[in-house]
Amino acid sequence: MSDYLTLGLAWLKARDLAGTWADVSGFLIAIVGFGATLVGVRKSKNAAIAAQQAAQATRDSIRLLETIVDFSTAIAVLEEIKRAHRETGTSGTLPERYATIRKQLIVLKGSKVKLSDDQLAVIQNAVANLSTMENHIERALSNKTALPVAKFNSIISRDIDKLVDVLTALKTDQEVRNGAEQT
């Protein structure tokens, strides 16, 4: 076998074809190598895009989870306000609680989680109700008058029910996303 190789190389050398064959084979190797490099670059780009999409999905999922926690907290605070109404009627701490929960709801309304127009309206309605009730409490405190506890708790209960509906929809959305990520 080595004899044939030696004879083949000698023949190529005698006709000055050895350099040409080396050039041609080097060119072919370069073309194949360049093609393989392009395939590798495309695979790397696709992997980077997939990683970026996964990171964005994770950020969205975390935002949704934070929003769910904030809604749960807001509902719990509203329940505390109802208890405070029953226990103390008009209390000097109530305006602070109202202001705090209003701010939290406003932040929820402006969250980066996509909320439907109906869900945003629920939050806005609760904010408006809390603002009105806060003004009534401020006047009751300054005039030393009684607070219509039953009426206020009824309004807060309706707002809680609607906020629970929004919370349930967000939890369902989270479960759907988690199910989609696992498949």
Short mmCIF file of N, CA and C in Angstrom, two decimals:
data_model
loop_
_atom_site.label_atom_id
_atom_site.label_comp_id
_atom_site.label_asym_id
_atom_site.label_seq_id
_atom_site.Cartn_x
_atom_site.Cartn_y
_atom_site.Cartn_z
N MET A 1 0.82 -1.18 0.00
CA MET A 1 0.00 0.00 0.00
C MET A 1 0.87 1.24 0.00
N SER A 2 1.96 1.22 0.81
CA SER A 2 2.83 2.39 0.84
C SER A 2 3.57 2.57 -0.48
N ASP A 3 3.78 1.46 -1.19
CA ASP A 3 4.41 1.57 -2.51
C ASP A 3 3.53 2.34 -3.48
N TYR A 4 2.23 2.05 -3.44
CA TYR A 4 1.30 2.75 -4.33
C TYR A 4 1.22 4.24 -3.97
N LEU A 5 1.24 4.50 -2.70
CA LEU A 5 1.20 5.89 -2.26
C LEU A 5 2.45 6.63 -2.70
N THR A 6 3.59 5.99 -2.56
CA THR A 6 4.85 6.61 -2.97
C THR A 6 4.86 6.84 -4.47
N LEU A 7 4.39 5.85 -5.22
CA LEU A 7 4.34 6.00 -6.68
C LEU A 7 3.35 7.11 -7.08
N GLY A 8 2.20 7.18 -6.39
CA GLY A 8 1.20 8.21 -6.70
C GLY A 8 1.75 9.60 -6.42
N LEU A 9 2.43 9.75 -5.30
CA LEU A 9 3.02 11.06 -4.97
C LEU A 9 4.12 11.42 -5.96
N ALA A 10 4.93 10.45 -6.34
CA ALA A 10 5.99 10.71 -7.32
C ALA A 10 5.39 11.14 -8.65
N TRP A 11 4.32 10.47 -9.06
CA TRP A 11 3.67 10.83 -10.32
C TRP A 11 3.13 12.26 -10.27
N LEU A 12 2.47 12.61 -9.14
CA LEU A 12 1.96 13.96 -8.99
C LEU A 12 3.09 14.98 -9.00
N LYS A 13 4.21 14.66 -8.35
CA LYS A 13 5.34 15.57 -8.27
C LYS A 13 5.96 15.77 -9.64
N ALA A 14 6.06 14.68 -10.41
CA ALA A 14 6.67 14.76 -11.74
C ALA A 14 5.85 15.66 -12.66
N ARG A 15 4.60 15.74 -12.49
CA ARG A 15 3.75 16.56 -13.35
C ARG A 15 3.35 17.88 -12.69
N ASP A 16 3.95 18.25 -11.58
CA ASP A 16 3.65 19.47 -10.82
C ASP A 16 2.17 19.57 -10.42
N LEU A 17 1.57 18.44 -10.11
CA LEU A 17 0.19 18.41 -9.69
C LEU A 17 0.03 18.29 -8.18
N ALA A 18 1.09 18.03 -7.46
CA ALA A 18 0.99 17.84 -6.01
C ALA A 18 0.50 19.13 -5.33
N GLY A 19 1.05 20.26 -5.72
CA GLY A 19 0.62 21.54 -5.13
C GLY A 19 -0.82 21.84 -5.47
N THR A 20 -1.23 21.56 -6.69
CA THR A 20 -2.59 21.82 -7.11
C THR A 20 -3.57 20.96 -6.31
N TRP A 21 -3.25 19.68 -6.15
CA TRP A 21 -4.12 18.79 -5.39
C TRP A 21 -4.18 19.22 -3.92
N ALA A 22 -3.08 19.67 -3.40
CA ALA A 22 -3.07 20.15 -2.02
C ALA A 22 -3.93 21.40 -1.89
N ASP A 23 -3.82 22.28 -2.88
CA ASP A 23 -4.64 23.49 -2.87
C ASP A 23 -6.13 23.16 -2.95
N VAL A 24 -6.47 22.24 -3.85
CA VAL A 24 -7.88 21.87 -4.03
C VAL A 24 -8.41 21.20 -2.77
N SER A 25 -7.63 20.26 -2.22
CA SER A 25 -8.11 19.58 -1.01
C SER A 25 -8.21 20.55 0.16
N GLY A 26 -7.28 21.49 0.29
CA GLY A 26 -7.34 22.52 1.34
C GLY A 26 -8.57 23.41 1.18
N PHE A 27 -8.86 23.74 -0.08
CA PHE A 27 -10.04 24.56 -0.36
C PHE A 27 -11.32 23.82 0.02
N LEU A 28 -11.40 22.54 -0.34
CA LEU A 28 -12.58 21.74 0.01
C LEU A 28 -12.73 21.60 1.53
N ILE A 29 -11.61 21.39 2.20
CA ILE A 29 -11.65 21.27 3.66
C ILE A 29 -12.12 22.60 4.28
N ALA A 30 -11.65 23.71 3.75
CA ALA A 30 -12.06 25.04 4.25
C ALA A 30 -13.55 25.26 4.04
N ILE A 31 -14.08 24.86 2.87
CA ILE A 31 -15.52 25.02 2.59
C ILE A 31 -16.34 24.19 3.58
N VAL A 32 -15.95 22.94 3.78
CA VAL A 32 -16.67 22.07 4.71
C VAL A 32 -16.57 22.64 6.13
N GLY A 33 -15.40 23.10 6.52
CA GLY A 33 -15.22 23.68 7.85
C GLY A 33 -16.05 24.93 8.04
N PHE A 34 -16.12 25.78 7.01
CA PHE A 34 -16.91 27.00 7.10
C PHE A 34 -18.40 26.65 7.22
N GLY A 35 -18.85 25.65 6.47
CA GLY A 35 -20.24 25.20 6.57
C GLY A 35 -20.55 24.69 7.97
N ALA A 36 -19.64 23.92 8.53
CA ALA A 36 -19.84 23.40 9.89
C ALA A 36 -19.88 24.55 10.89
N THR A 37 -19.06 25.56 10.68
CA THR A 37 -19.05 26.73 11.57
C THR A 37 -20.40 27.45 11.50
N LEU A 38 -20.93 27.62 10.29
CA LEU A 38 -22.23 28.28 10.14
C LEU A 38 -23.34 27.49 10.85
N VAL A 39 -23.31 26.18 10.72
CA VAL A 39 -24.30 25.35 11.41
C VAL A 39 -24.16 25.53 12.92
N GLY A 40 -22.95 25.55 13.44
CA GLY A 40 -22.71 25.74 14.87
C GLY A 40 -23.19 27.10 15.35
N VAL A 41 -22.96 28.14 14.55
CA VAL A 41 -23.41 29.48 14.91
C VAL A 41 -24.93 29.53 14.96
N ARG A 42 -25.58 28.91 13.99
CA ARG A 42 -27.05 28.90 13.97
C ARG A 42 -27.60 28.18 15.20
N LYS A 43 -27.00 27.04 15.56
CA LYS A 43 -27.44 26.31 16.75
C LYS A 43 -27.22 27.14 18.01
N SER A 44 -26.10 27.85 18.08
CA SER A 44 -25.82 28.70 19.23
C SER A 44 -26.83 29.84 19.32
N LYS A 45 -27.16 30.43 18.18
CA LYS A 45 -28.13 31.52 18.16
C LYS A 45 -29.49 31.02 18.63
N ASN A 46 -29.91 29.86 18.13
CA ASN A 46 -31.20 29.30 18.54
C ASN A 46 -31.21 28.98 20.03
N ALA A 47 -30.09 28.48 20.55
CA ALA A 47 -30.00 28.18 21.99
C ALA A 47 -30.08 29.47 22.80
N ALA A 48 -29.43 30.53 22.32
CA ALA A 48 -29.48 31.82 23.03
C ALA A 48 -30.89 32.40 23.03
N ILE A 49 -31.59 32.28 21.91
CA ILE A 49 -32.98 32.77 21.84
C ILE A 49 -33.87 31.97 22.78
N ALA A 50 -33.69 30.64 22.81
CA ALA A 50 -34.48 29.80 23.71
C ALA A 50 -34.20 30.16 25.17
N ALA A 51 -32.94 30.42 25.50
CA ALA A 51 -32.58 30.80 26.87
C ALA A 51 -33.20 32.15 27.23
N GLN A 52 -33.19 33.08 26.30
CA GLN A 52 -33.78 34.39 26.54
C GLN A 52 -35.29 34.26 26.75
N GLN A 53 -35.95 33.44 25.96
CA GLN A 53 -37.39 33.23 26.12
C GLN A 53 -37.69 32.56 27.46
N ALA A 54 -36.87 31.61 27.86
CA ALA A 54 -37.08 30.95 29.15
C ALA A 54 -36.88 31.93 30.30
N ALA A 55 -35.89 32.79 30.18
CA ALA A 55 -35.66 33.80 31.23
C ALA A 55 -36.83 34.76 31.32
N GLN A 56 -37.37 35.18 30.18
CA GLN A 56 -38.52 36.09 30.18
C GLN A 56 -39.75 35.41 30.78
N ALA A 57 -39.95 34.14 30.44
CA ALA A 57 -41.08 33.39 31.00
C ALA A 57 -40.94 33.28 32.52
N THR A 58 -39.72 33.08 32.98
CA THR A 58 -39.48 33.00 34.43
C THR A 58 -39.77 34.34 35.10
N ARG A 59 -39.30 35.44 34.50
CA ARG A 59 -39.59 36.77 35.05
C ARG A 59 -41.09 37.02 35.09
N ASP A 60 -41.80 36.66 34.03
CA ASP A 60 -43.25 36.85 33.99
C ASP A 60 -43.94 36.02 35.08
N SER A 61 -43.46 34.81 35.26
CA SER A 61 -44.04 33.94 36.28
C SER A 61 -43.80 34.50 37.68
N ILE A 62 -42.62 35.04 37.91
CA ILE A 62 -42.31 35.64 39.21
C ILE A 62 -43.18 36.87 39.45
N ARG A 63 -43.35 37.70 38.42
CA ARG A 63 -44.23 38.88 38.56
C ARG A 63 -45.66 38.47 38.89
N LEU A 64 -46.13 37.44 38.21
CA LEU A 64 -47.49 36.96 38.45
C LEU A 64 -47.61 36.44 39.88
N LEU A 65 -46.62 35.70 40.34
CA LEU A 65 -46.64 35.19 41.71
C LEU A 65 -46.63 36.34 42.72
N GLU A 66 -45.80 37.35 42.48
CA GLU A 66 -45.77 38.51 43.37
C GLU A 66 -47.12 39.22 43.39
N THR A 67 -47.76 39.32 42.24
CA THR A 67 -49.08 39.97 42.16
C THR A 67 -50.11 39.15 42.93
N ILE A 68 -50.04 37.84 42.83
CA ILE A 68 -50.95 36.97 43.57
C ILE A 68 -50.77 37.19 45.07
N VAL A 69 -49.53 37.26 45.51
CA VAL A 69 -49.25 37.50 46.93
C VAL A 69 -49.78 38.87 47.35
N ASP A 70 -49.57 39.88 46.51
CA ASP A 70 -50.06 41.23 46.83
C ASP A 70 -51.59 41.27 46.91
N PHE A 71 -52.27 40.57 46.01
CA PHE A 71 -53.73 40.51 46.07
C PHE A 71 -54.17 39.83 47.37
N SER A 72 -53.52 38.74 47.72
CA SER A 72 -53.86 38.03 48.96
C SER A 72 -53.67 38.92 50.17
N THR A 73 -52.58 39.67 50.17
CA THR A 73 -52.31 40.59 51.27
C THR A 73 -53.37 41.69 51.33
N ALA A 74 -53.72 42.25 50.18
CA ALA A 74 -54.74 43.30 50.14
C ALA A 74 -56.07 42.79 50.68
N ILE A 75 -56.44 41.58 50.31
CA ILE A 75 -57.70 41.01 50.79
C ILE A 75 -57.64 40.81 52.30
N ALA A 76 -56.50 40.34 52.80
CA ALA A 76 -56.36 40.15 54.25
C ALA A 76 -56.46 41.48 54.99
N VAL A 77 -55.86 42.54 54.44
CA VAL A 77 -55.94 43.86 55.07
C VAL A 77 -57.38 44.36 55.08
N LEU A 78 -58.10 44.14 53.99
CA LEU A 78 -59.51 44.55 53.95
C LEU A 78 -60.32 43.79 55.01
N GLU A 79 -60.01 42.53 55.22
CA GLU A 79 -60.69 41.75 56.27
C GLU A 79 -60.36 42.34 57.65
N GLU A 80 -59.11 42.75 57.84
CA GLU A 80 -58.72 43.39 59.11
C GLU A 80 -59.47 44.70 59.32
N ILE A 81 -59.66 45.46 58.26
CA ILE A 81 -60.39 46.72 58.36
C ILE A 81 -61.84 46.45 58.78
N LYS A 82 -62.44 45.42 58.20
CA LYS A 82 -63.81 45.06 58.60
C LYS A 82 -63.86 44.72 60.10
N ARG A 83 -62.87 43.94 60.57
CA ARG A 83 -62.83 43.60 62.00
C ARG A 83 -62.66 44.86 62.84
N ALA A 84 -61.81 45.77 62.39
CA ALA A 84 -61.58 47.02 63.14
C ALA A 84 -62.87 47.85 63.20
N HIS A 85 -63.62 47.85 62.11
CA HIS A 85 -64.91 48.55 62.12
C HIS A 85 -65.80 47.99 63.21
N ARG A 86 -65.89 46.67 63.27
CA ARG A 86 -66.78 46.02 64.24
C ARG A 86 -66.32 46.27 65.68
N GLU A 87 -64.99 46.19 65.87
CA GLU A 87 -64.46 46.28 67.23
C GLU A 87 -64.41 47.71 67.77
N THR A 88 -63.99 48.65 66.93
CA THR A 88 -63.76 50.01 67.42
C THR A 88 -64.68 51.05 66.81
N GLY A 89 -65.38 50.70 65.75
CA GLY A 89 -66.21 51.70 65.08
C GLY A 89 -65.31 52.70 64.38
N THR A 90 -65.17 53.87 64.94
CA THR A 90 -64.31 54.90 64.38
C THR A 90 -63.03 54.94 65.20
N SER A 91 -61.93 54.64 64.53
CA SER A 91 -60.63 54.60 65.21
C SER A 91 -59.65 55.50 64.48
N GLY A 92 -58.74 56.07 65.22
CA GLY A 92 -57.74 56.96 64.62
C GLY A 92 -56.79 56.24 63.69
N THR A 93 -56.68 54.91 63.81
CA THR A 93 -55.78 54.15 62.92
C THR A 93 -56.44 53.78 61.60
N LEU A 94 -57.76 53.86 61.53
CA LEU A 94 -58.45 53.47 60.30
C LEU A 94 -58.04 54.28 59.07
N PRO A 95 -57.92 55.60 59.17
CA PRO A 95 -57.51 56.33 57.95
C PRO A 95 -56.15 55.87 57.41
N GLU A 96 -55.24 55.53 58.31
CA GLU A 96 -53.93 55.03 57.87
C GLU A 96 -54.07 53.70 57.14
N ARG A 97 -54.91 52.82 57.69
CA ARG A 97 -55.13 51.52 57.04
C ARG A 97 -55.77 51.71 55.67
N TYR A 98 -56.75 52.60 55.60
CA TYR A 98 -57.39 52.88 54.31
C TYR A 98 -56.38 53.41 53.30
N ALA A 99 -55.56 54.34 53.72
CA ALA A 99 -54.57 54.92 52.82
C ALA A 99 -53.57 53.85 52.35
N THR A 100 -53.14 53.00 53.27
CA THR A 100 -52.18 51.95 52.92
C THR A 100 -52.76 50.98 51.91
N ILE A 101 -53.98 50.54 52.15
CA ILE A 101 -54.59 49.57 51.23
C ILE A 101 -54.90 50.20 49.88
N ARG A 102 -55.28 51.45 49.88
CA ARG A 102 -55.51 52.15 48.60
C ARG A 102 -54.22 52.18 47.79
N LYS A 103 -53.11 52.55 48.44
CA LYS A 103 -51.83 52.60 47.74
C LYS A 103 -51.46 51.23 47.19
N GLN A 104 -51.69 50.19 47.99
CA GLN A 104 -51.35 48.85 47.54
C GLN A 104 -52.20 48.45 46.33
N LEU A 105 -53.46 48.80 46.35
CA LEU A 105 -54.32 48.49 45.20
C LEU A 105 -53.91 49.29 43.96
N ILE A 106 -53.50 50.53 44.17
CA ILE A 106 -53.04 51.34 43.03
C ILE A 106 -51.78 50.73 42.43
N VAL A 107 -50.89 50.25 43.28
CA VAL A 107 -49.68 49.58 42.78
C VAL A 107 -50.08 48.32 42.01
N LEU A 108 -51.02 47.56 42.53
CA LEU A 108 -51.49 46.36 41.83
C LEU A 108 -52.08 46.71 40.47
N LYS A 109 -52.81 47.79 40.43
CA LYS A 109 -53.42 48.22 39.16
C LYS A 109 -52.35 48.55 38.13
N GLY A 110 -51.24 49.09 38.59
CA GLY A 110 -50.16 49.45 37.68
C GLY A 110 -49.11 48.38 37.49
N SER A 111 -49.36 47.18 38.01
CA SER A 111 -48.36 46.12 37.92
C SER A 111 -48.14 45.72 36.46
N LYS A 112 -47.02 45.06 36.23
CA LYS A 112 -46.67 44.65 34.88
C LYS A 112 -47.41 43.40 34.43
N VAL A 113 -48.17 42.81 35.34
CA VAL A 113 -48.98 41.65 34.99
C VAL A 113 -50.16 42.14 34.18
N LYS A 114 -50.42 41.45 33.09
CA LYS A 114 -51.54 41.83 32.23
C LYS A 114 -52.85 41.53 32.94
N LEU A 115 -53.59 42.59 33.23
CA LEU A 115 -54.92 42.46 33.83
C LEU A 115 -55.94 42.91 32.81
N SER A 116 -57.07 42.23 32.79
CA SER A 116 -58.12 42.62 31.84
C SER A 116 -58.74 43.95 32.27
N ASP A 117 -59.49 44.54 31.38
CA ASP A 117 -60.18 45.80 31.70
C ASP A 117 -61.14 45.60 32.87
N ASP A 118 -61.82 44.45 32.90
CA ASP A 118 -62.74 44.18 34.00
C ASP A 118 -61.99 44.07 35.33
N GLN A 119 -60.83 43.40 35.31
CA GLN A 119 -60.04 43.27 36.53
C GLN A 119 -59.53 44.62 37.00
N LEU A 120 -59.10 45.44 36.07
CA LEU A 120 -58.64 46.79 36.42
C LEU A 120 -59.80 47.62 36.99
N ALA A 121 -60.99 47.42 36.44
CA ALA A 121 -62.16 48.15 36.93
C ALA A 121 -62.50 47.73 38.36
N VAL A 122 -62.33 46.45 38.68
CA VAL A 122 -62.58 45.97 40.04
C VAL A 122 -61.64 46.68 41.01
N ILE A 123 -60.37 46.77 40.64
CA ILE A 123 -59.39 47.42 41.51
C ILE A 123 -59.72 48.90 41.65
N GLN A 124 -60.03 49.55 40.53
CA GLN A 124 -60.34 50.98 40.57
C GLN A 124 -61.58 51.25 41.41
N ASN A 125 -62.58 50.40 41.31
CA ASN A 125 -63.80 50.56 42.10
C ASN A 125 -63.48 50.42 43.60
N ALA A 126 -62.65 49.46 43.93
CA ALA A 126 -62.27 49.28 45.34
C ALA A 126 -61.51 50.51 45.85
N VAL A 127 -60.61 51.04 45.03
CA VAL A 127 -59.86 52.25 45.40
C VAL A 127 -60.83 53.42 45.64
N ALA A 128 -61.78 53.58 44.74
CA ALA A 128 -62.76 54.68 44.88
C ALA A 128 -63.60 54.50 46.14
N ASN A 129 -64.04 53.28 46.39
CA ASN A 129 -64.83 53.02 47.61
C ASN A 129 -64.01 53.32 48.86
N LEU A 130 -62.77 52.88 48.88
CA LEU A 130 -61.92 53.12 50.04
C LEU A 130 -61.66 54.61 50.25
N SER A 131 -61.47 55.32 49.16
CA SER A 131 -61.25 56.76 49.26
C SER A 131 -62.47 57.46 49.85
N THR A 132 -63.65 57.10 49.38
CA THR A 132 -64.89 57.68 49.90
C THR A 132 -65.05 57.36 51.38
N MET A 133 -64.83 56.10 51.73
CA MET A 133 -64.99 55.69 53.14
C MET A 133 -63.95 56.37 54.03
N GLU A 134 -62.73 56.54 53.52
CA GLU A 134 -61.69 57.23 54.29
C GLU A 134 -62.12 58.67 54.60
N ASN A 135 -62.69 59.33 53.61
CA ASN A 135 -63.18 60.69 53.83
C ASN A 135 -64.29 60.71 54.89
N HIS A 136 -65.20 59.74 54.84
CA HIS A 136 -66.27 59.65 55.85
C HIS A 136 -65.67 59.42 57.24
N ILE A 137 -64.67 58.58 57.33
CA ILE A 137 -64.04 58.31 58.63
C ILE A 137 -63.35 59.56 59.16
N GLU A 138 -62.66 60.28 58.28
CA GLU A 138 -62.00 61.52 58.71
C GLU A 138 -63.03 62.50 59.29
N ARG A 139 -64.16 62.64 58.59
CA ARG A 139 -65.21 63.54 59.09
C ARG A 139 -65.80 63.03 60.39
N ALA A 140 -66.02 61.71 60.50
CA ALA A 140 -66.58 61.14 61.72
C ALA A 140 -65.62 61.34 62.90
N LEU A 141 -64.34 61.24 62.63
CA LEU A 141 -63.36 61.45 63.70
C LEU A 141 -63.35 62.91 64.15
N SER A 142 -63.41 63.81 63.18
CA SER A 142 -63.37 65.24 63.54
C SER A 142 -64.68 65.70 64.20
N ASN A 143 -65.81 65.12 63.79
CA ASN A 143 -67.12 65.51 64.34
C ASN A 143 -67.53 64.64 65.53
N LYS A 144 -66.72 63.60 65.81
CA LYS A 144 -67.05 62.67 66.91
C LYS A 144 -68.41 62.00 66.70
N THR A 145 -68.68 61.61 65.43
CA THR A 145 -69.95 60.94 65.12
C THR A 145 -69.69 59.46 64.88
N ALA A 146 -70.78 58.70 64.87
CA ALA A 146 -70.68 57.26 64.67
C ALA A 146 -70.44 56.93 63.19
N LEU A 147 -69.85 55.79 62.98
CA LEU A 147 -69.53 55.32 61.64
C LEU A 147 -70.60 54.30 61.22
N PRO A 148 -71.10 54.36 59.98
CA PRO A 148 -72.07 53.35 59.54
C PRO A 148 -71.36 52.03 59.24
N VAL A 149 -71.03 51.30 60.30
CA VAL A 149 -70.20 50.08 60.20
C VAL A 149 -70.81 49.06 59.25
N ALA A 150 -72.07 48.78 59.38
CA ALA A 150 -72.71 47.77 58.53
C ALA A 150 -72.60 48.14 57.06
N LYS A 151 -72.85 49.40 56.75
CA LYS A 151 -72.78 49.86 55.36
C LYS A 151 -71.35 49.73 54.83
N PHE A 152 -70.37 50.20 55.61
CA PHE A 152 -68.97 50.14 55.18
C PHE A 152 -68.52 48.69 55.01
N ASN A 153 -68.87 47.83 55.96
CA ASN A 153 -68.46 46.43 55.85
C ASN A 153 -69.12 45.74 54.68
N SER A 154 -70.33 46.14 54.36
CA SER A 154 -71.01 45.58 53.19
C SER A 154 -70.27 45.96 51.90
N ILE A 155 -69.87 47.22 51.81
CA ILE A 155 -69.12 47.68 50.62
C ILE A 155 -67.78 46.96 50.54
N ILE A 156 -67.09 46.87 51.67
CA ILE A 156 -65.79 46.19 51.68
C ILE A 156 -65.96 44.72 51.32
N SER A 157 -66.99 44.08 51.81
CA SER A 157 -67.24 42.66 51.50
C SER A 157 -67.45 42.46 50.01
N ARG A 158 -68.21 43.36 49.38
CA ARG A 158 -68.40 43.26 47.92
C ARG A 158 -67.07 43.42 47.20
N ASP A 159 -66.27 44.40 47.64
CA ASP A 159 -64.96 44.60 47.00
C ASP A 159 -64.07 43.37 47.21
N ILE A 160 -64.10 42.79 48.41
CA ILE A 160 -63.31 41.58 48.67
C ILE A 160 -63.74 40.46 47.73
N ASP A 161 -65.04 40.26 47.59
CA ASP A 161 -65.53 39.20 46.70
C ASP A 161 -65.02 39.38 45.27
N LYS A 162 -65.06 40.60 44.81
CA LYS A 162 -64.59 40.87 43.44
C LYS A 162 -63.08 40.70 43.33
N LEU A 163 -62.36 41.13 44.36
CA LEU A 163 -60.90 40.96 44.36
C LEU A 163 -60.53 39.47 44.44
N VAL A 164 -61.31 38.69 45.16
CA VAL A 164 -61.08 37.25 45.22
C VAL A 164 -61.29 36.63 43.83
N ASP A 165 -62.28 37.12 43.09
CA ASP A 165 -62.48 36.64 41.71
C ASP A 165 -61.25 36.93 40.86
N VAL A 166 -60.69 38.13 40.99
CA VAL A 166 -59.47 38.48 40.24
C VAL A 166 -58.32 37.59 40.68
N LEU A 167 -58.19 37.40 41.99
CA LEU A 167 -57.13 36.54 42.53
C LEU A 167 -57.26 35.12 42.00
N THR A 168 -58.47 34.60 41.97
CA THR A 168 -58.70 33.25 41.46
C THR A 168 -58.30 33.15 39.99
N ALA A 169 -58.64 34.15 39.21
CA ALA A 169 -58.26 34.15 37.78
C ALA A 169 -56.74 34.18 37.64
N LEU A 170 -56.06 34.97 38.47
CA LEU A 170 -54.60 35.02 38.41
C LEU A 170 -53.98 33.68 38.81
N LYS A 171 -54.54 33.05 39.83
CA LYS A 171 -54.03 31.74 40.25
C LYS A 171 -54.23 30.70 39.15
N THR A 172 -55.37 30.75 38.48
CA THR A 172 -55.63 29.84 37.38
C THR A 172 -54.63 30.07 36.26
N ASP A 173 -54.35 31.34 35.97
CA ASP A 173 -53.36 31.68 34.95
C ASP A 173 -51.99 31.13 35.34
N GLN A 174 -51.63 31.24 36.61
CA GLN A 174 -50.35 30.72 37.10
C GLN A 174 -50.29 29.21 36.93
N GLU A 175 -51.38 28.52 37.26
CA GLU A 175 -51.42 27.07 37.12
C GLU A 175 -51.29 26.66 35.66
N VAL A 176 -51.94 27.40 34.78
CA VAL A 176 -51.86 27.10 33.35
C VAL A 176 -50.42 27.29 32.87
N ARG A 177 -49.79 28.37 33.30
CA ARG A 177 -48.40 28.62 32.90
C ARG A 177 -47.48 27.53 33.43
N ASN A 178 -47.68 27.15 34.67
CA ASN A 178 -46.84 26.10 35.25
C ASN A 178 -47.04 24.78 34.52
N GLY A 179 -48.28 24.49 34.14
CA GLY A 179 -48.55 23.27 33.38
C GLY A 179 -47.91 23.31 32.00
N ALA A 180 -47.93 24.48 31.37
CA ALA A 180 -47.32 24.62 30.04
C ALA A 180 -45.81 24.51 30.11
N GLU A 181 -45.21 25.02 31.21
CA GLU A 181 -43.76 24.96 31.35
C GLU A 181 -43.29 23.53 31.61
N GLN A 182 -44.13 22.73 32.24
CA GLN A 182 -43.73 21.36 32.56
C GLN A 182 -43.82 20.43 31.38
N THR A 183 -44.61 20.80 30.36
CA THR A 183 -44.73 19.93 29.20
C THR A 183 -43.66 20.18 28.20
#
